[in-house]
Coordinates of C-alpha atoms in Angstrom, one line a residue:
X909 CA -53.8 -37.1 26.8
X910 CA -53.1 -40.7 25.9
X911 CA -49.6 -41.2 26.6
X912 CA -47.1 -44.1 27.9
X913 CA -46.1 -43.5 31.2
X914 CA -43.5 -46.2 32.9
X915 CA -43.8 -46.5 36.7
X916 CA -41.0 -48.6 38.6
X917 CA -42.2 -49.9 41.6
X918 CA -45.6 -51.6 42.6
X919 CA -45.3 -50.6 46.1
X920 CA -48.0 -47.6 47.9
X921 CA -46.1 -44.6 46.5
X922 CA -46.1 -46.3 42.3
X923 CA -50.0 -47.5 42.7
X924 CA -50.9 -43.9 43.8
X925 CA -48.9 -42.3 41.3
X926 CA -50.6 -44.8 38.9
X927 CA -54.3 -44.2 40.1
X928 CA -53.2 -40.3 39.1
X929 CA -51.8 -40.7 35.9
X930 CA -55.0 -42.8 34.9
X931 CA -56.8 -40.2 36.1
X932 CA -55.8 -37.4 34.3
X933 CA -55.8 -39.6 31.2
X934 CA -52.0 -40.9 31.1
X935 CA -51.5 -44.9 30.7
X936 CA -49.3 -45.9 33.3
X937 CA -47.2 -49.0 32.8
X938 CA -45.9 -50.5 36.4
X939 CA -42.9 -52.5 36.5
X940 CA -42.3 -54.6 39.3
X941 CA -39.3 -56.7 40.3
X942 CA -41.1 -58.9 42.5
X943 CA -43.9 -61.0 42.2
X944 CA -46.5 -59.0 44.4
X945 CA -47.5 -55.8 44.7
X946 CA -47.4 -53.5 48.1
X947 CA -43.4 -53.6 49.2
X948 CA -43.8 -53.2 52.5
X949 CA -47.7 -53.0 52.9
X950 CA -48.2 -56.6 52.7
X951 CA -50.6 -58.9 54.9
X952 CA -50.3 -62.6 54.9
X953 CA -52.7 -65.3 55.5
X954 CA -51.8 -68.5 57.2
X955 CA -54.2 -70.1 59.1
X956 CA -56.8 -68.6 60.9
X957 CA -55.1 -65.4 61.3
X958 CA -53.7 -62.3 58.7
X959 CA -50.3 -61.0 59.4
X960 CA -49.5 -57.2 58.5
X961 CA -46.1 -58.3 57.8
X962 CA -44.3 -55.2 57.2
X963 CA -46.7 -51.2 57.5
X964 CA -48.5 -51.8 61.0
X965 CA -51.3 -49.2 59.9
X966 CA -52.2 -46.5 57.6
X967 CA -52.5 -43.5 59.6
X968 CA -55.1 -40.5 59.0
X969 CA -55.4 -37.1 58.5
X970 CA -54.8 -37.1 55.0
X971 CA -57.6 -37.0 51.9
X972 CA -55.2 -39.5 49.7
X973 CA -55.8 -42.7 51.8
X974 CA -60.2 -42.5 51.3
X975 CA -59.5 -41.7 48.1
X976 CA -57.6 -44.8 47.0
X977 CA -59.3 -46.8 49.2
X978 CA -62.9 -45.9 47.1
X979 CA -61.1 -46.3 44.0
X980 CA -60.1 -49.7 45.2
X981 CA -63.5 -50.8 46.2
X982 CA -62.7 -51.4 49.6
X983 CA -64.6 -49.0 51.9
X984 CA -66.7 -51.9 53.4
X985 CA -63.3 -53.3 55.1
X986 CA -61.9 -50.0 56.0
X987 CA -62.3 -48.1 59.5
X988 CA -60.3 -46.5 62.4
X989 CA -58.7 -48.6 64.8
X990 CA -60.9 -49.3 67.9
X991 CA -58.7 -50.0 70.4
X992 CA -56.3 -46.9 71.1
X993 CA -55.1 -47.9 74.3
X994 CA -51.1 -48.1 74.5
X995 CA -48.9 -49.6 77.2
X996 CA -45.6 -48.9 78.2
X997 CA -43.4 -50.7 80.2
X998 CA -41.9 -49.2 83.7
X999 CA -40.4 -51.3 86.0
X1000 CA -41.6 -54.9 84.5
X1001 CA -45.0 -53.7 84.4
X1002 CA -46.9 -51.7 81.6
X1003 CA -48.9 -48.7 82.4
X1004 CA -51.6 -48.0 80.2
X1005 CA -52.8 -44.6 78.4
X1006 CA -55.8 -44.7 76.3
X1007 CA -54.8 -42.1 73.7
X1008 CA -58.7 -41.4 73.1
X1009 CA -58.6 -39.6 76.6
X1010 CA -54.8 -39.2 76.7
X1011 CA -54.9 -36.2 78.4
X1012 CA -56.8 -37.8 81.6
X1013 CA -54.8 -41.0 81.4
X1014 CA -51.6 -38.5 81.5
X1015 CA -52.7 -37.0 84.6
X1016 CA -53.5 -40.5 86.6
X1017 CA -51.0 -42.6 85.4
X1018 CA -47.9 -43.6 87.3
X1019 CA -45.3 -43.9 84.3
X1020 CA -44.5 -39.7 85.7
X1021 CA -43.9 -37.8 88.5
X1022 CA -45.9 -34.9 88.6
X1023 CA -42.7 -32.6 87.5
X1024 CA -43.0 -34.9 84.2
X1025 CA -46.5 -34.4 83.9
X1026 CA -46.3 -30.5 84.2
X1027 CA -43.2 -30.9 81.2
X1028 CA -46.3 -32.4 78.5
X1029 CA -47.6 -29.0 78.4
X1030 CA -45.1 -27.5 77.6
X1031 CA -44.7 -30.3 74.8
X1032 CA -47.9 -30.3 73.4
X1033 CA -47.3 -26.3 72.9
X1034 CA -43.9 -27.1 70.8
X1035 CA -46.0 -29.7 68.7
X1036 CA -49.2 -27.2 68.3
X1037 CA -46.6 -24.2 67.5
X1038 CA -45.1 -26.2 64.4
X1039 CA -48.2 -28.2 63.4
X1040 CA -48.1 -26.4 59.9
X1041 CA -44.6 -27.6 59.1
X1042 CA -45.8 -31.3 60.5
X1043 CA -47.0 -32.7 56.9
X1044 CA -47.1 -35.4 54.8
X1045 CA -45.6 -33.7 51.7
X1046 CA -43.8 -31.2 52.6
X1047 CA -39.7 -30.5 54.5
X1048 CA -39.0 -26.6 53.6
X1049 CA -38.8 -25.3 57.2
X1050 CA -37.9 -28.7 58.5
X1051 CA -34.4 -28.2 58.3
X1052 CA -34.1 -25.1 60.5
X1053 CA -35.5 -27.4 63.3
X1054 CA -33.1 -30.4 63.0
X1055 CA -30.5 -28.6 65.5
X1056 CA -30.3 -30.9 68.3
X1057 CA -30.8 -34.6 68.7
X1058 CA -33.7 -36.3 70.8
X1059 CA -31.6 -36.4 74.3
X1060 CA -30.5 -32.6 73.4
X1061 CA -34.2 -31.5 73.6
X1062 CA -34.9 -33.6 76.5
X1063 CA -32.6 -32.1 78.8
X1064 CA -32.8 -28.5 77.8
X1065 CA -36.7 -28.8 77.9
X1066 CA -37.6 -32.3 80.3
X1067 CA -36.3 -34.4 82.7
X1068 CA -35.3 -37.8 82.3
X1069 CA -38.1 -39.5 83.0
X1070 CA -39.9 -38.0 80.1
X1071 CA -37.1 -39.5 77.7
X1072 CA -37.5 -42.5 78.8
X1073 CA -41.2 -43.0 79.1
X1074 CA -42.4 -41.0 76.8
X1075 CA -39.5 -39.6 74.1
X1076 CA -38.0 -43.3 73.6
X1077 CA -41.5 -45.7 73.8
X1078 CA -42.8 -43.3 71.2
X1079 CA -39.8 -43.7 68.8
X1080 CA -39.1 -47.2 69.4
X1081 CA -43.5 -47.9 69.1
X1082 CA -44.0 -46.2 65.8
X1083 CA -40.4 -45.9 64.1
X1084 CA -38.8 -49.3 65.6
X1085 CA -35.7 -47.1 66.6
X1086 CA -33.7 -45.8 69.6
X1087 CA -33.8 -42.1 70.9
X1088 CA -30.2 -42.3 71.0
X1089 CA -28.0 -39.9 68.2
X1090 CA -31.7 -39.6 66.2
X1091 CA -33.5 -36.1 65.8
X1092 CA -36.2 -33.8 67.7
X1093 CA -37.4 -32.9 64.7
X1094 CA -38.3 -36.7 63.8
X1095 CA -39.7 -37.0 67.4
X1096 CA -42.1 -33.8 67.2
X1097 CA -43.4 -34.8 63.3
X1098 CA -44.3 -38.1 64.4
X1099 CA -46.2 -36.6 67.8
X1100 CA -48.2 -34.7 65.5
X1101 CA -48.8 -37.3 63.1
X1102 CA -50.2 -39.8 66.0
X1103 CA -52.9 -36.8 67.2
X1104 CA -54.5 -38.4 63.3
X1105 CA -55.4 -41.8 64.9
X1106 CA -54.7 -45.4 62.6
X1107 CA -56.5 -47.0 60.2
X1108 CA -57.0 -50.6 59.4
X1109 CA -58.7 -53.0 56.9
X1110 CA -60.2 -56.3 57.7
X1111 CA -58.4 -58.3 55.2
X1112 CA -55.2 -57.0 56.1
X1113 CA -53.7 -54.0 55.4
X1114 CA -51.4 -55.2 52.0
X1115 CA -55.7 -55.5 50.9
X1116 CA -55.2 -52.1 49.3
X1117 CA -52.5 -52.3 47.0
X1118 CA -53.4 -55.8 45.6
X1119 CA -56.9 -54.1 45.1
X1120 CA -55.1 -50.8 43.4
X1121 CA -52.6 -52.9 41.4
X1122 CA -55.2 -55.3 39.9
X1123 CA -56.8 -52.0 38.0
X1124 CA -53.5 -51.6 36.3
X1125 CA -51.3 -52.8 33.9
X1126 CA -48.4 -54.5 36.4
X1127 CA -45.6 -56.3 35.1
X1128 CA -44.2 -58.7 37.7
X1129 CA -41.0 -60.0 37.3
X1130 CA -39.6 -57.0 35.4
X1131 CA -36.3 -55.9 37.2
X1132 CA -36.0 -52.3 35.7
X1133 CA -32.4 -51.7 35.1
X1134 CA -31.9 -48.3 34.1
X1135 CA -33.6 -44.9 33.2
X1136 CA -32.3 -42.7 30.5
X1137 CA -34.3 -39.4 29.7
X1138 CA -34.1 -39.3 25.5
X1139 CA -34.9 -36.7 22.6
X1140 CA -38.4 -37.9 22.5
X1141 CA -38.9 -39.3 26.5
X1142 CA -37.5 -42.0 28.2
X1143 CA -35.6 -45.2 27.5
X1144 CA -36.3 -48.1 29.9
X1145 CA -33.4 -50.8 30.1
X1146 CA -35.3 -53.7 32.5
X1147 CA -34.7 -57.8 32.6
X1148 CA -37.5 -61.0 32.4
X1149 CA -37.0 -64.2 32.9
X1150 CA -33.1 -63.5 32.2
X1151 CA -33.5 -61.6 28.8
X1152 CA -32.8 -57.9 28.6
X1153 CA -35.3 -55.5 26.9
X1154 CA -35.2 -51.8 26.0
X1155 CA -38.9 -49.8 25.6
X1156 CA -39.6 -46.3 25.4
X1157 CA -42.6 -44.4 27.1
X1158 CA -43.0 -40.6 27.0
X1159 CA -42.3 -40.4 31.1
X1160 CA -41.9 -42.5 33.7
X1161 CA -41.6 -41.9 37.9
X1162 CA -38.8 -44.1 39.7
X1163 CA -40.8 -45.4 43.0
X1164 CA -38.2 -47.1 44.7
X1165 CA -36.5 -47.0 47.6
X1166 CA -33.7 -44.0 47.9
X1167 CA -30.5 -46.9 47.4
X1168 CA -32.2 -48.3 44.0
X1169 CA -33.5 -45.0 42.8
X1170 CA -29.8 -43.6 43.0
X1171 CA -28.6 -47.0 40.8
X1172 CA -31.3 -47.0 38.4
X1173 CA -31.0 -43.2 37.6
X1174 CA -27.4 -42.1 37.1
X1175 CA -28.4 -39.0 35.2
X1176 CA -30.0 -37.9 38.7
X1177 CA -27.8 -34.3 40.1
X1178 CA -27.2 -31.5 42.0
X1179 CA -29.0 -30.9 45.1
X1180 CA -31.2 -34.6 44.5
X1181 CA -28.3 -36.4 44.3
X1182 CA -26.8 -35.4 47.2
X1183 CA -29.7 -36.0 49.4
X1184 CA -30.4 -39.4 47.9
X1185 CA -26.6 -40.2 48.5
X1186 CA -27.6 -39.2 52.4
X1187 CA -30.0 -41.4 52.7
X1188 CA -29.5 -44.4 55.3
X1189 CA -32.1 -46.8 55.7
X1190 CA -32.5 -49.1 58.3
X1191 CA -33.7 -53.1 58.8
X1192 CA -36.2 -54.5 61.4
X1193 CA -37.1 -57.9 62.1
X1194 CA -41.0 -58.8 62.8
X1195 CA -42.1 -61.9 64.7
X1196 CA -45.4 -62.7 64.4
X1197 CA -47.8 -65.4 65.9
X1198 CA -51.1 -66.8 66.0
X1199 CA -52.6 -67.9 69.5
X1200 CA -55.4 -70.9 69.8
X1201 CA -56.3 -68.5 73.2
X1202 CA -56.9 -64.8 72.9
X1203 CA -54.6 -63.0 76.2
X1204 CA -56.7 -60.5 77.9
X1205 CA -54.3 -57.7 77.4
X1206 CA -56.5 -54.2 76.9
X1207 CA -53.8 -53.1 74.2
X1208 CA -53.1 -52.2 70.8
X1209 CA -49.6 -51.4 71.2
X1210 CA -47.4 -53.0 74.0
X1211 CA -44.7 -50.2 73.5
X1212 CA -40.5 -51.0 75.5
X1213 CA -38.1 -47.6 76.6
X1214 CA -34.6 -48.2 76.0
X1215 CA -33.6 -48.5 79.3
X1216 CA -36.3 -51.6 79.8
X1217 CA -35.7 -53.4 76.6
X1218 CA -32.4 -52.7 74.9
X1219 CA -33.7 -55.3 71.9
X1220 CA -37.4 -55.2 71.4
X1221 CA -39.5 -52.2 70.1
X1222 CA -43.0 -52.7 70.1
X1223 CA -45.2 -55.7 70.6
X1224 CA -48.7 -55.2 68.7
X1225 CA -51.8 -56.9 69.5
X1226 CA -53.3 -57.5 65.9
X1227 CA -57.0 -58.6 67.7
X1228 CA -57.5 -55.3 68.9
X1229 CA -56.5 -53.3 65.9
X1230 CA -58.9 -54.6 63.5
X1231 CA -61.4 -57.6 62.5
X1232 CA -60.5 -60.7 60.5
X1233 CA -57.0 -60.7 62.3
X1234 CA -58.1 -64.0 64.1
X1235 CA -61.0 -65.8 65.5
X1236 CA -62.7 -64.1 68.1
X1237 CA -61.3 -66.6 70.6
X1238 CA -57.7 -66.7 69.4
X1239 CA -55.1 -64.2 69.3
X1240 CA -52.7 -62.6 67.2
X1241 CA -49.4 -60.8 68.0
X1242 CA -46.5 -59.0 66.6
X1243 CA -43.6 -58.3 68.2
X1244 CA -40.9 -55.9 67.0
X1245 CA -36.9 -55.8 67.3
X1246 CA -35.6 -52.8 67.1
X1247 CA -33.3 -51.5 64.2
X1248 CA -30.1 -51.0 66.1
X1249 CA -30.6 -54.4 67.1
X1250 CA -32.1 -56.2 63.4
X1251 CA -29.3 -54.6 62.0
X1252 CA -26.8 -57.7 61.9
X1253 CA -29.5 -60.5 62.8
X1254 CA -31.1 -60.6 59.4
X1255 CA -29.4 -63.7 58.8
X1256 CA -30.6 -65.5 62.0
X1257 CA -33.1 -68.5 61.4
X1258 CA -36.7 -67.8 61.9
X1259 CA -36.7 -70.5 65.2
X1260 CA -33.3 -68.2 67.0
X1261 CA -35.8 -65.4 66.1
X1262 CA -39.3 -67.1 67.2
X1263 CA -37.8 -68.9 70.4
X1264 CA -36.7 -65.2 71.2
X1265 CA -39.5 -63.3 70.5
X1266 CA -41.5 -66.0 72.5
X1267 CA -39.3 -65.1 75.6
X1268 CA -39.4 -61.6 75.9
X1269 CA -43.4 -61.7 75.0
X1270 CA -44.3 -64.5 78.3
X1271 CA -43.7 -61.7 80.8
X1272 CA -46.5 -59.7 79.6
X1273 CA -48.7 -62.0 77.6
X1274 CA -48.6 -65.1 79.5
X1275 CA -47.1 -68.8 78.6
X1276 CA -48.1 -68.4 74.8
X1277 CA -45.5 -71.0 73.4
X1278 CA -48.1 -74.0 74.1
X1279 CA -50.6 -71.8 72.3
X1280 CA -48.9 -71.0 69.0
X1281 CA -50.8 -72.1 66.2
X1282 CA -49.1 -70.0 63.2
X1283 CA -45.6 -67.9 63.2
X1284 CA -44.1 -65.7 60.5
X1285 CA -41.0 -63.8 60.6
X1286 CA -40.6 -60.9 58.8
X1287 CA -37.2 -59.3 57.7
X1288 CA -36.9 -55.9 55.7
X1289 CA -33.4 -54.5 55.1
X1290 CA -34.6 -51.5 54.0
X1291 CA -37.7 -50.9 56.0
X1292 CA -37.5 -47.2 57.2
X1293 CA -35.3 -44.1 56.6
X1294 CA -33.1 -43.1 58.9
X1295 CA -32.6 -39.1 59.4
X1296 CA -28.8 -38.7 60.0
X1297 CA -28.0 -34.9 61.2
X1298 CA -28.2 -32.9 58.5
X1299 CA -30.7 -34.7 56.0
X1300 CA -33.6 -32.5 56.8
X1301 CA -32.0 -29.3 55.3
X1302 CA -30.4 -31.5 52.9
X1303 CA -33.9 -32.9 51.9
X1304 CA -35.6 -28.9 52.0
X1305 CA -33.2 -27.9 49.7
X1306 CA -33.6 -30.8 47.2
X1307 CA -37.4 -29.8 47.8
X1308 CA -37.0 -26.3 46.8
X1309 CA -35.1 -27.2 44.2
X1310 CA -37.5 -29.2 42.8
X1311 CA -40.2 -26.9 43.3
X1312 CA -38.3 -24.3 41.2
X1313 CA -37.4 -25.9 38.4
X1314 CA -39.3 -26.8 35.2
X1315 CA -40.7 -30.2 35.8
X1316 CA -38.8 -32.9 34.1
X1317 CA -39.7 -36.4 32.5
X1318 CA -38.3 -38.6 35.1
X1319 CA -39.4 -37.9 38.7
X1320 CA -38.6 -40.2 41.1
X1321 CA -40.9 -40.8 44.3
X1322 CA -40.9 -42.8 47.8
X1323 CA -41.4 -42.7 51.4
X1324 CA -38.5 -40.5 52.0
X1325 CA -40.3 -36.7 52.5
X1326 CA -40.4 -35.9 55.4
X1327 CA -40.6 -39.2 56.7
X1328 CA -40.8 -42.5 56.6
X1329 CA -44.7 -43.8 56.1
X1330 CA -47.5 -44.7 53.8
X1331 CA -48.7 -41.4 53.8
X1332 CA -45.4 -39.8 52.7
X1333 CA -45.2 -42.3 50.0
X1334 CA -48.5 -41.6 49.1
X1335 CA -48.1 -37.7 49.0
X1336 CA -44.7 -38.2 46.9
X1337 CA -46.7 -40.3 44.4
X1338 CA -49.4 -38.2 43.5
X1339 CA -47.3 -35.4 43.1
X1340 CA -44.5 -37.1 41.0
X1341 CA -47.1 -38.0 38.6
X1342 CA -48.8 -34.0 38.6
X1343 CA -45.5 -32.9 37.6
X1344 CA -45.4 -36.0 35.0
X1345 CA -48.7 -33.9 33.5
X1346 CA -47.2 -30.9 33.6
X1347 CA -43.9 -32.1 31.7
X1348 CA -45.8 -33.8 29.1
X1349 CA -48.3 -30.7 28.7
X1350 CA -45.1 -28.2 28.2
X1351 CA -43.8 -30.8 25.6
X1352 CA -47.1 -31.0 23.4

């Protein structure tokens, strides 16, 4: 089946759906506004040290991510993160759960009273009694669960105290976002998603899609316009170095984020549409630094409740999540704002930022502006999807829809079901471009 097949985007979700079309014998075509590929799986070098500007770490539990990495060449640099040890901050001072024995460090540690402590079990049940629904491609039965925000299942089920040391460092540590007006459902899916442990390459986690991308045919610098389905496939309106240019290919998949994909496909309806049209993402600033001294801290993730930390997130120690990171005597780290807070700062210069970032990260890490060999600030406006109330069910009925109908020649992809992530936008990828081979089977 040797047929053109135009996909818009060079980020994870576009390379996987690439790697699929190749294999079932499609051409894919990727087009690619930018001049790199990854979006927001992208590693830097400067120095000494690699920056994962934008995805932290791939996370596991899902046979998509070893398969791209083999077909990328890159199992040699790929392994689970070592260090799983997590602190969160209580009173000034972080107390520390190794989630490898989380269930022991729950019992000893002094971030609960025992009352709190008793509550986890009855957590762990509400997380193990939904675990099926928990996946990386799929929402149908999502939407029945999205009744209450995160506070509303804390006080009918917790006590404070597990809100806000254990509800909010979880939300703001691995989503960059407050517990405040967000949804239980979002809290429970990305509990279950954390029992799969991260992953992490030596050469920086942006390693994989440069590798993917380089087995393709990417055009950089091709701003794709619009998507028109035609009599005989689809009609691609796209710019290059300022001229405009019309091709045709017999499908393509839209894997761009929800905002573009809604401008780039007008035709798009019914119950897609008005998900898409739902669909709020939000920005986050990163700060990250490079240390000529390596701070003794035992963590991976330095994680801040709400009612320690009303700006910063997360702070990650890059020299314990993964080799090549730094010099085994120097240090990396990567601190987080959150994105109630990025929101409006985007347009702050990277020394307000760095001077900031440097200040909230000497209480816990030491005097590390003397040290500072490197620093990078990161800013994403659209970095991760936001569930508002209501877009679950809105996004399990644009699944079923989907699911029901005959599969068209246009399918559009991203990190937007269930959640945000490189897994979801893997999932979405692979199976935009099955239903590409289905459409173009039927049309034979």
């Amino acid at each position: 089946m040797s047929r053109n097949v135009a996909v818009v985007g060079a980020g994870i979700c576009g390379l996987t759906t690439a790697h699929r079309l190749r294999k079932a014998g499609l051409q894919p075509v990727i087009f690619e506004s930018s001049d790199r590929p990854g979006g927001r799986m992208h590693s830097v070098r400067r120095g000494d040290f690699v920056f994962d500007l934008g995805t932290v770490a791939p996370i596991g539990g899902m046979p998509l991510l070893p398969e791209l990495v083999t077909a990328a060449g890159l199992d040699p640099q790929f392994s689970p993160v070592a260090t799983m040890t997590v602190g969160i901050i209580r009173d000034g001072r972080a107390q520390y759960i190794d989630t490898a024995h989380a269930l022991r460090d729950f019992v000893a540690t002094g971030l609960f009273p025992l009352s709190s402590k008793l509550g986890l079990l009855k957590l762990a049940a509400h997380v193990f009694r939904r675990r099926k629904l928990f996946t990386s491609d799929n929402a149908i039965g999502l939407g029945a669960l999205d009744r209450q925000t995160i506070g509303e299942y804390a006080a009918e089920h917790f006590d404070a105290d597990t809100l806000n040391y254990l509800f909010s460092p979880v939300m703001r540590g691995l989503n960059f976002t407050s517990t405040t007006d967000h949804r239980a459902v979002q809290l429970l899916w990305t509990l279950r998603q954390m029992a799969h442990g991260l992953y992490a390459f030596s050469g920086g986690n942006g390693s994989l899609p440069v590798a993917l991308a380089a087995q393709h045919a990417v055009r950089y610098g091709h701003a794709v316009e619009r998507v028109e389905e035609t009599a005989g496939g689809v009609a691609l309106s796209y710019t290059e170095n300022g001229r405009h240019h019309t091709e045709s290919f017999d499908a393509c998949v839209i894997a761009t984020p929800a905002p573009l994909s809604l401008a780039l496909f007008p035709a798009m309806g019914g119950a897609q549409r008005r998900f898409f049209e739902a669909i709020r993402f939000s920005s986050v600033i990163g700060v990250h630094v490079g240390l000529s001294k390596r701070p003794s801290n035992p963590e991976l993730l330095l994680m801040f409740p709400e009612c320690e930390d009303s700006d910063v997130a997360a702070v990650y120690v890059n020299h314990n999540k993964a080799p090549g990171r730094a010099p085994l005597d120097k240090g990396s780290l990567s601190l987080y704002f959150t994105q109630e807070w990025s929101a409006d700062k985007l347009a702050w210069s990277d020394d307000q930022l760095i001077e900031l970032a440097i200040a909230r990260m000497t209480p816990h890490y030491g005097e590390i502006k003397p040290l500072i060999e490197e620093a990078v600030v990161a800013r994403w406006p659209l970095f991760v999807m936001d569930p508002t109330p209501g877009l679950f069910a809105m996004m399990a009925e644009y699944q079923r829809t989907l699911d029901a109908a005959a599969p068209a020649r246009v399918q559009i992809a991203g990190d937007f079901l269930p959640c945000a992530g490189i897994n979801q936008a893997m999932a979405s990828g692979a199976l935009a471009a099955e239903r590409i081979v289905t459409a173009l089977q039927h049309s034979r």
